[in-house]
XYZ file of C-alpha atoms in Angstrom:
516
model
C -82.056 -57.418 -101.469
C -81.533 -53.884 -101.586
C -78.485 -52.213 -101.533
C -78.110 -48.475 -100.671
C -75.566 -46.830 -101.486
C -72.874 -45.510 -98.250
C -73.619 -42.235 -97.016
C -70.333 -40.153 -95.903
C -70.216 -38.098 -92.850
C -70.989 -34.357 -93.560
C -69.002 -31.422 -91.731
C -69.737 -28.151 -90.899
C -66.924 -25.880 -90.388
C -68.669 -22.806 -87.922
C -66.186 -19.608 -87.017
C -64.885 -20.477 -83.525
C -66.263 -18.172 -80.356
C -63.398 -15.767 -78.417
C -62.803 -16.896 -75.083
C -63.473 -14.963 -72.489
C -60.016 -15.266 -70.420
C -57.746 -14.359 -72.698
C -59.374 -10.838 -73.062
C -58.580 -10.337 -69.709
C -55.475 -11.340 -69.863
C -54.653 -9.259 -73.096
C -56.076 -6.334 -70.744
C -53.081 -6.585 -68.008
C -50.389 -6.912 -70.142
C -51.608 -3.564 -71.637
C -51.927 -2.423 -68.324
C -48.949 -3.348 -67.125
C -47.212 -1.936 -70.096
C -48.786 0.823 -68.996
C -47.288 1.180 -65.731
C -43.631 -0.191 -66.690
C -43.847 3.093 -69.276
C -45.056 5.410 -66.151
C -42.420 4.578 -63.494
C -39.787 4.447 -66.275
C -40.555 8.222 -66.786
C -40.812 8.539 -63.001
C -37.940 6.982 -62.416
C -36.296 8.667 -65.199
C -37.470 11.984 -64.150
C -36.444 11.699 -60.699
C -33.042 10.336 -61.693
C -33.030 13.437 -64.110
C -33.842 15.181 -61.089
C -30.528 13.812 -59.379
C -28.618 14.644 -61.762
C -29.669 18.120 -62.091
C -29.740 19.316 -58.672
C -26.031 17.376 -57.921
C -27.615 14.473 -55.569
C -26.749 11.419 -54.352
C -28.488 8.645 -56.388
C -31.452 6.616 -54.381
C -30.328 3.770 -52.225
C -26.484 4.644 -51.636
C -25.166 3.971 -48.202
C -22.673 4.130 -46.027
C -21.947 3.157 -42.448
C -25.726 2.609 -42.692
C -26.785 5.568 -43.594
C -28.762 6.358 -46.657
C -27.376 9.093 -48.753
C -29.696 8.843 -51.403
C -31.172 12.279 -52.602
C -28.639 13.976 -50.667
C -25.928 16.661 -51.791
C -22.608 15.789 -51.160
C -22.609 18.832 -48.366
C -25.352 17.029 -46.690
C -23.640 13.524 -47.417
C -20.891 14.668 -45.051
C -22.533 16.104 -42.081
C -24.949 12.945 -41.661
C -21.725 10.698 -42.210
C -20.051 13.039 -39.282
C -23.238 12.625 -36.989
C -22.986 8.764 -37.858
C -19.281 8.681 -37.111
C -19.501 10.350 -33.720
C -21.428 8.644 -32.399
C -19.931 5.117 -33.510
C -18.424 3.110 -30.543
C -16.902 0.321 -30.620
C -15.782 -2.489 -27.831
C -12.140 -3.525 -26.547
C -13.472 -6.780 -24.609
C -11.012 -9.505 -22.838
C -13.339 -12.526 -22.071
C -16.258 -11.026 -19.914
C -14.677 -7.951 -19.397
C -15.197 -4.856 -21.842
C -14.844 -1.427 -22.685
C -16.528 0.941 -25.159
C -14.153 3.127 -27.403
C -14.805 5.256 -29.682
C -13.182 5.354 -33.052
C -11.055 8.470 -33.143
C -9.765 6.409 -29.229
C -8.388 3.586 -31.669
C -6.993 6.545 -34.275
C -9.258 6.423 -36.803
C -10.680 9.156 -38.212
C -13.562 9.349 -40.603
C -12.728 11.769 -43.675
C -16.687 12.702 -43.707
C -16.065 15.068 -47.313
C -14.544 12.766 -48.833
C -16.512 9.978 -48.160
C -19.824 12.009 -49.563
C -18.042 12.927 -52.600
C -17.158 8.851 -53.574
C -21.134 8.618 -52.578
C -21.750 11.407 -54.846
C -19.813 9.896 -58.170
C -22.004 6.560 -57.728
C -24.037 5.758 -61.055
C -23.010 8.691 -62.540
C -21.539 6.738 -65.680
C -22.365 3.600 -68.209
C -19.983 1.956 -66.510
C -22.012 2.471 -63.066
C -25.092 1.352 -64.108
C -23.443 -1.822 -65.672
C -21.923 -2.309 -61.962
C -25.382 -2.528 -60.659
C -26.325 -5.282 -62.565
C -23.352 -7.054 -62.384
C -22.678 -5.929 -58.164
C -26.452 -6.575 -57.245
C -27.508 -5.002 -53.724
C -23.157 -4.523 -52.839
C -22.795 -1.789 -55.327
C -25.060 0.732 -53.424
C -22.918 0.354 -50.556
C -19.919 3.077 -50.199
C -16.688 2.376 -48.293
C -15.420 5.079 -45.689
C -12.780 7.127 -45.885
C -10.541 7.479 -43.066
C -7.530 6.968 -41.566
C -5.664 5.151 -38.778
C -2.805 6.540 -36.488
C -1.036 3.841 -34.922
C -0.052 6.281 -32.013
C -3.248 6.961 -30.763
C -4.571 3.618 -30.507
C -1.236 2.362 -28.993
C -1.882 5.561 -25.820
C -5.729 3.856 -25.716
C -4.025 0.798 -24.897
C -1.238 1.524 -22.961
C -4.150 4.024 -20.735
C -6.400 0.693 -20.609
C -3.402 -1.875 -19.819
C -3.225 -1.355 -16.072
C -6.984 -2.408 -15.862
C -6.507 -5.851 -17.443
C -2.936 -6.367 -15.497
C -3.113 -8.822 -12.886
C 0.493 -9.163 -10.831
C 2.354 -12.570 -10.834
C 2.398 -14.223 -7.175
C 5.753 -15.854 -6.424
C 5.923 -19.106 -4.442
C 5.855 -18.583 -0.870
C 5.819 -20.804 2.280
C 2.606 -21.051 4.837
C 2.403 -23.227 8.362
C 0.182 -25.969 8.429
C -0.895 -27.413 11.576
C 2.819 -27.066 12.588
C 4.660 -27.411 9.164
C 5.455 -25.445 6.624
C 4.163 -26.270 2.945
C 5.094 -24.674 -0.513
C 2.412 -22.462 -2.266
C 2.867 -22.396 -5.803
C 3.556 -19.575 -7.862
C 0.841 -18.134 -10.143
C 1.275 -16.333 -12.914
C 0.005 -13.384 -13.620
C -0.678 -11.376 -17.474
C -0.258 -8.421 -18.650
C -1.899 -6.463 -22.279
C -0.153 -7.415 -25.393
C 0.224 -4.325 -26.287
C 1.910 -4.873 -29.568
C 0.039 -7.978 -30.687
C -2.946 -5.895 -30.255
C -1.463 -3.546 -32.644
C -0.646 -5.245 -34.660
C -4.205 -6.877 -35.277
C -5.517 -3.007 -36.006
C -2.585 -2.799 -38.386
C -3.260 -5.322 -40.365
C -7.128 -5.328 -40.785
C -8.464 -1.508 -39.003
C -10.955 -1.463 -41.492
C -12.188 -5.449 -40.278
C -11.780 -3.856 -36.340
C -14.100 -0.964 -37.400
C -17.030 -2.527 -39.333
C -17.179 -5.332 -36.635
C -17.203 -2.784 -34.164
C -15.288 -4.432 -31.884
C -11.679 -5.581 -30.939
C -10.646 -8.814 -28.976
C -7.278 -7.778 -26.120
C -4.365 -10.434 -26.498
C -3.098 -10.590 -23.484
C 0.272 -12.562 -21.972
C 1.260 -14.150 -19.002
C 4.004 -12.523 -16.838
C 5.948 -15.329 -15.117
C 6.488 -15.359 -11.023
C 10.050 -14.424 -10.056
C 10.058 -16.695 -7.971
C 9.097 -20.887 -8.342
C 11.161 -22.742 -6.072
C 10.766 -22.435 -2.691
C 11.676 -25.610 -1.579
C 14.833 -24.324 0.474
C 12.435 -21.882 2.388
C 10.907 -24.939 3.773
C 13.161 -27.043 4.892
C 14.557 -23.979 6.796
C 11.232 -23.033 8.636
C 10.651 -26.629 9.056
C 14.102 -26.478 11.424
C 12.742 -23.215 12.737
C 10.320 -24.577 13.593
C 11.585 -27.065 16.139
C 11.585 -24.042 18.165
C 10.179 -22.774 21.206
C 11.506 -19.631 21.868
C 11.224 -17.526 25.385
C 10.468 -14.219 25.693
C 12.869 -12.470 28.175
C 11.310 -9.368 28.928
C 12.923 -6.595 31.518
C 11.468 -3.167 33.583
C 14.599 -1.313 33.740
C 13.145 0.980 36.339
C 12.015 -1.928 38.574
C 14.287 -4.003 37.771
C 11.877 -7.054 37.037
C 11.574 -9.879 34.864
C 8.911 -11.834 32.875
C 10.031 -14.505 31.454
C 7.114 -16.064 28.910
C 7.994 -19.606 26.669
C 6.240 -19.666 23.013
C 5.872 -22.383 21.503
C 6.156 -23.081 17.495
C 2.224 -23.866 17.410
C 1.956 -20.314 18.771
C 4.648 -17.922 16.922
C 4.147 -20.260 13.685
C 1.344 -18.503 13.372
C 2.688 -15.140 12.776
C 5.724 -16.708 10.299
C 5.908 -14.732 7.104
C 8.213 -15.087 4.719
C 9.100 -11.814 1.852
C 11.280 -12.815 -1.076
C 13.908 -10.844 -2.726
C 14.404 -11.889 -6.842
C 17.949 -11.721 -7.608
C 19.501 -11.021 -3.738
C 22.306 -13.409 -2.642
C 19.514 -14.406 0.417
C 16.236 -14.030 -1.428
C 14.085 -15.084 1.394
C 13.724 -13.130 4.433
C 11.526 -14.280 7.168
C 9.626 -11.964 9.932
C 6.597 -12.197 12.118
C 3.454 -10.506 11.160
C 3.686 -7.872 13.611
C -0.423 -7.407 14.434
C -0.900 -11.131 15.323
C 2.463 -10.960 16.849
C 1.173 -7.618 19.246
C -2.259 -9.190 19.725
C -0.768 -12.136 21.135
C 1.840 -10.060 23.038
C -1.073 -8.084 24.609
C -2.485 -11.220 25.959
C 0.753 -11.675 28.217
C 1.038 -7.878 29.109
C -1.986 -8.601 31.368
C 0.565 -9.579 33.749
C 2.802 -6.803 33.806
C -0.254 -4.680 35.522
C -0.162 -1.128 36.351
C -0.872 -0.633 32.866
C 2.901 -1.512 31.914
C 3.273 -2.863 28.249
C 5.741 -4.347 25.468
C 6.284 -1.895 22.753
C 4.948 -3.113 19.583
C 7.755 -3.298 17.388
C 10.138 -4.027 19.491
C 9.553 -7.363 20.791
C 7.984 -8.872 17.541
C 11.033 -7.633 15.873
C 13.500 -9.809 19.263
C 11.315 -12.710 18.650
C 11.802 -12.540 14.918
C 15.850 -11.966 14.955
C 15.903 -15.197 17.669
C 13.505 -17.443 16.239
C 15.832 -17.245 12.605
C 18.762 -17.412 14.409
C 17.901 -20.620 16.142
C 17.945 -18.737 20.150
C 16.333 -19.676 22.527
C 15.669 -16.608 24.207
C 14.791 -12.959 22.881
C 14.926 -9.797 25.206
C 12.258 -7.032 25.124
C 11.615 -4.351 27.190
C 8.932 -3.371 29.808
C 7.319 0.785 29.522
C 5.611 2.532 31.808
C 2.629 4.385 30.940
C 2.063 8.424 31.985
C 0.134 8.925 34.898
C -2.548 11.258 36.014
C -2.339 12.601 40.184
C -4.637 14.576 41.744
C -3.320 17.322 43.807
C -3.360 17.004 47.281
C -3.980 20.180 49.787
C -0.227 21.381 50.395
C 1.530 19.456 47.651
C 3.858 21.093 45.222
C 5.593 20.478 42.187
C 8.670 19.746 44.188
C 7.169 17.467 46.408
C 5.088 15.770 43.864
C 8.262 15.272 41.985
C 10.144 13.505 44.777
C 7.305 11.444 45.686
C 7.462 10.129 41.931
C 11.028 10.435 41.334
C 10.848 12.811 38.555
C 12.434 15.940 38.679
C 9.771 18.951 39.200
C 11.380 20.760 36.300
C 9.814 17.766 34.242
C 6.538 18.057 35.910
C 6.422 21.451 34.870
C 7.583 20.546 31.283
C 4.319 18.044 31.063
C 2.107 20.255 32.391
C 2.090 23.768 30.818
C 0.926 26.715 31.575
C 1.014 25.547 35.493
C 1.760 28.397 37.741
C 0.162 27.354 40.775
C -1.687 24.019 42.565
C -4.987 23.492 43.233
C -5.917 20.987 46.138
C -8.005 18.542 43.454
C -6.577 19.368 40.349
C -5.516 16.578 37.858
C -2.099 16.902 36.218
C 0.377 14.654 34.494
C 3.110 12.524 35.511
C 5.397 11.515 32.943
C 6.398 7.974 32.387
C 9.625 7.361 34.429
C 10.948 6.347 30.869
C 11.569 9.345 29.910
C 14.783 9.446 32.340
C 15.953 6.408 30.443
C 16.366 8.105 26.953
C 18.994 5.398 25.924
C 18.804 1.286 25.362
C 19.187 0.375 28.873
C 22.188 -1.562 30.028
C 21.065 -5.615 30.832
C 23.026 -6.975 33.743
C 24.714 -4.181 35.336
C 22.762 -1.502 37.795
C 23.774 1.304 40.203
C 22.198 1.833 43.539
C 22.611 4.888 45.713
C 20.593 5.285 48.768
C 20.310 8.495 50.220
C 19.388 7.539 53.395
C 22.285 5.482 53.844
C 24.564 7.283 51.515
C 26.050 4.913 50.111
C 26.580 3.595 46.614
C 26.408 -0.171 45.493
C 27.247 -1.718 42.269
C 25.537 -4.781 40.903
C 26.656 -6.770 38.135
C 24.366 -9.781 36.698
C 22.519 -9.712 40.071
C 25.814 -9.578 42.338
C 27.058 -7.555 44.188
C 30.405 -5.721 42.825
C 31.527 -2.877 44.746
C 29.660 -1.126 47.924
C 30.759 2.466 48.363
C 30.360 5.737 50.926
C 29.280 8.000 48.833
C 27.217 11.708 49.417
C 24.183 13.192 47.528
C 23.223 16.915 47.482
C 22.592 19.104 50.256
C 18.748 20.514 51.089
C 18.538 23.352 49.111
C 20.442 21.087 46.395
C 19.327 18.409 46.923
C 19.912 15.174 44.709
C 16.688 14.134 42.878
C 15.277 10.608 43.678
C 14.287 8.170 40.552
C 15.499 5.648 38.083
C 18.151 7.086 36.003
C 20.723 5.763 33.309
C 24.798 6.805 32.602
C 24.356 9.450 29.586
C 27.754 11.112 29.119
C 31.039 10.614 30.052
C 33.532 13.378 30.531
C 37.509 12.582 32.205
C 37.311 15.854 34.070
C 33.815 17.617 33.672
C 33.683 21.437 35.367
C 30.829 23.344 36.851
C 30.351 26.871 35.981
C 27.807 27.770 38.491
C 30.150 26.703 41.822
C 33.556 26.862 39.888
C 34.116 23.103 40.049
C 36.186 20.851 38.129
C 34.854 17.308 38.621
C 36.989 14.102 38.112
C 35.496 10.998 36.561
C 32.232 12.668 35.923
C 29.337 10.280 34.548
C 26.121 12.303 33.919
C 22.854 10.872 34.738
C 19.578 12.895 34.560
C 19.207 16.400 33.529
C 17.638 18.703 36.241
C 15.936 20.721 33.624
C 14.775 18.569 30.683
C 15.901 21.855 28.056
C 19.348 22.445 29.791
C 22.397 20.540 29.202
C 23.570 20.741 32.343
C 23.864 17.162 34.464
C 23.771 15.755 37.812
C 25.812 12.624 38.171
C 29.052 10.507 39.746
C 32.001 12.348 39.444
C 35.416 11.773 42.654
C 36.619 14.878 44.672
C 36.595 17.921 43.244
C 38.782 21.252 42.630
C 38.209 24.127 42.592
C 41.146 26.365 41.621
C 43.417 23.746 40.010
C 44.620 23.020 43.380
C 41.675 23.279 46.081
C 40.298 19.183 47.087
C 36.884 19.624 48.353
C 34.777 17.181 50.777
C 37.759 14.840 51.005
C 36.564 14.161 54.200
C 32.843 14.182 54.314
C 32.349 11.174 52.070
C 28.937 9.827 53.829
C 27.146 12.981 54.201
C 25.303 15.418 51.994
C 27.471 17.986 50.907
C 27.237 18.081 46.975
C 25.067 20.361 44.739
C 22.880 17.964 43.579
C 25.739 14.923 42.049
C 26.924 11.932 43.773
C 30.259 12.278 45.010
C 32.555 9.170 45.580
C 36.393 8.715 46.305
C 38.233 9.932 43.374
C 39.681 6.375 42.982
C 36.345 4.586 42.776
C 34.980 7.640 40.856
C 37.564 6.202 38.226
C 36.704 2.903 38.763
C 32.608 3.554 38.115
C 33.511 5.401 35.307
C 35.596 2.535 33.849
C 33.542 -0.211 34.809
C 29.504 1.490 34.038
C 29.223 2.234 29.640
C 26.234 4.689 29.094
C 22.946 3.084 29.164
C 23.359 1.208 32.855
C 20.571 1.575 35.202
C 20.766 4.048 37.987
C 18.365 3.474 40.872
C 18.807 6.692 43.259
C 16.551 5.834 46.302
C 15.123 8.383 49.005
């Protein structure tokens, strides 16, 4: 057998081949070397560009504006621009208001603000900021300041719009019955908490830009009104009737109103602090709507003055009455002139004095058959509140004088009226004076008992009315005997005794009917 001897392995050690990737990347980082050494000295050179020329450094800011590469000078007037036209919001839930800064009393110190800008990264120290602020450090604070005053007239201007009154508890009428309505409260600006937020934080107010009101609620004066029902409840077990009177016809209208009908017009007006603070009254519109319905009646255009009679119903219907009194007016009138009619006669047809007619009418010299002119309202004889109950009658005709008192007759007189070219004017009239012994310049008469009734001439002050026999002299009686014809100047004469007893018995204000 043959043995050969072991052959070893041989190796062959061969130079390894460069790869072909790692050249490449050898290349970049040269590159790139490269280009980190480039923008160094661009960077470098442009920051040694800053600094020369007094600039801002690159990528300072404030309020959001870049100040980079700026001079301090031009820092400042961008910052200004910025600043004025910064606005900020005062809201109150959906309701808001754009302010501006300087409105809220801050004021931007532009300068000063550039020149902090200006000192940024101007040291060591700086640059070790940036690395240890990051992004924050090229950001520059404001400098302003805040007056307290000014913001507090923004807000005292603004607080009138966000105000909303309290509404005290009041009383309504519910199909027949009164109910409480709550108060409400109302609110008012917080003035002081609002304040007191810009105090504490304006800087937080002015980079958010805007500021949320406080507001506070104002309490009613009034809560309870519990009393005030239960009293228009009573009231209004109520039917009340309206009494209403024509003085000059001497006619009555009598209407009943029931509480579903005057509850309607109930108000009630509450006094905070008052010994009584709730006062009740009728609506006055709805009252004089209503009251228009029943004037209808009256016809000839007659009506119930408006504030009167809401105002009667009122006082009865809290006094628990059953009645309230009103009165009836008559309307002017328009007449067309018939051929031969005067002023005179006109006047005497109407029972106004001519005088009157004239008065109405000016600038009336002569008639016109067709012509339109006005006839006062025969109110305007009864200037005062008119008498109830009591009433005077003189007819002419008769001559004679009755007295009525609450529908009966008193007293029934012979009396005399004035002669023709005197004569005593016709109408409704009403007492207006009262003078113990009254005299008469024109005829030298002293007149006893006198009661004046109408003026003849509506600027004079001269009066026809009741007066007994006269004097004239101090010692002369006149017409002592001719009681029951027309001998007077225009007044009424009666015996002096029931002269005195008229004038006793009749206050001013009664009701004067003189009939032709």
């Amino acid at each position: 057998m043959n043995h050969y001897p072991e052959q070893q392995p041989t190796t062959y050690w061969a130079a390894p081949r460069p790869r072909r990737g790692r050249r490449v990347l050898l290349a970049l980082l040269l590159l790139a070397l490269f280009a980190l050494v480039l923008v160094a000295g661009v960077i470098g050179g442009g920051l040694t560009y800053v600094y020369a020329r007094g600039r801002i450094v690159p990528g300072v800011t404030t309020l959001g504006v870049p100040l980079g590469g700026r001079t301090p000078a031009e820092a400042a007037a961008a910052l200004q621009t910025r600043w004025d036209a910064q606005t900020g919001t005062l809201q109150n839930g959906e309701m808001a208001w754009p302010v501006a800064p300087d409105d809220l009393g801050m004021t931007l110190d532009a300068a000063a603000t550039a020149r902090v800008a200006a000192d940024k990264g101007r040291s060591f120290d700086g640059l070790r900021d940036v690395i240890s602020d990051g992004p924050a450090w090229f950001r520059v604070d404001p400098v302003w300041t805040y007056d307290p005053t000014a913001a507090a007239r923004t807000l005292d201007a603004l607080a009138p719009q966000l105000a909303v009154p309290p509404a005290d508890a009041t009383v309504r009428v519910v199909n027949g019955r009164a109910e409480a309505v709550p108060a409400v409260d109302g609110r008012a600006l917080d003035v002081a908490a609002a304040l007191a937020v810009l105090q504490t934080n304006p800087a937080r107010v002015l980079m958010d830009g805007r500021l949320d009101l406080p507001v506070v609620a104002v309490p009613a004066a009034v809560n309870d009104v519990s009393a005030a029902v239960d009293e228009a409840n009573r009231l209004l077990a109520t039917t009340v009737t309206l009494e209403a009177w024509d003085p000059v016809r001497d006619e009555r209208f009598t209407w009943p109103i029931e509480p579903r009908v005057w509850s309607e017009w109930l108000r009630l007006s509450v006094t905070p602090g008052a010994a009584d603070p709730f006062a009740w009254s009728l609506d006055k519109q709805i009252a004089a709507a209503y009251l228009g319905t029943l004037e209808a009646e009256l016809g000839d255009g007659r009506f119930l003055d408006e504030d009167e009679a809401p105002a009667a119903l009122s006082a009865a219907i809290q006094a628990g009455q059953p009645s309230a009194a009103a009165r009836v007016y008559h309307p002017e009138t328009r007449h067309v002139v018939r051929a031969g009619e005067t002023l005179s006669s006109i006047g005497y047809d109407y029972g106004i004095p001519y005088p009157w007619l004239q008065q109405a009418n000016p600038g009336i010299d002569a008639l016109v058959e067709g012509q339109t002119i006005t006839i006062p309202s025969p109110d305007v004889m009864l200037p005062l509140p008119p008498v109830p109950g009591k009433r005077i009658v003189v007819s002419m005709t008769e001559q004679r004088t009755r007295v009525y008192e609450n529908g009966q007759l008193k007293w029934d007189w012979p009396s005399s009226t004035g002669i023709a070219s005197s004569p005593t004017a016709p109408g409704v009239f009403q007492v207006q004076s009262h003078e113990s012994n009254a005299y008469a310049g024109n005829w030298d008469l002293w007149m006893p008992s006198f009661m004046g009734i109408y003026r003849p001439v509506p600027t004079s002050d001269f009066m026809n009315g009741f007066h007994g026999f006269p004097t004239r002299g101090n010692s002369q009686l006149l017409w002592t005997g001719d009681l029951g014809r027309r001998v007077t100047y225009g007044c009424i004469l009666l015996s002096s005794d029931n002269a005195q007893l008229l004038y006793d018995w009749a206050e001013d204000g009664v009701v004067v009917e003189v009939q032709r």
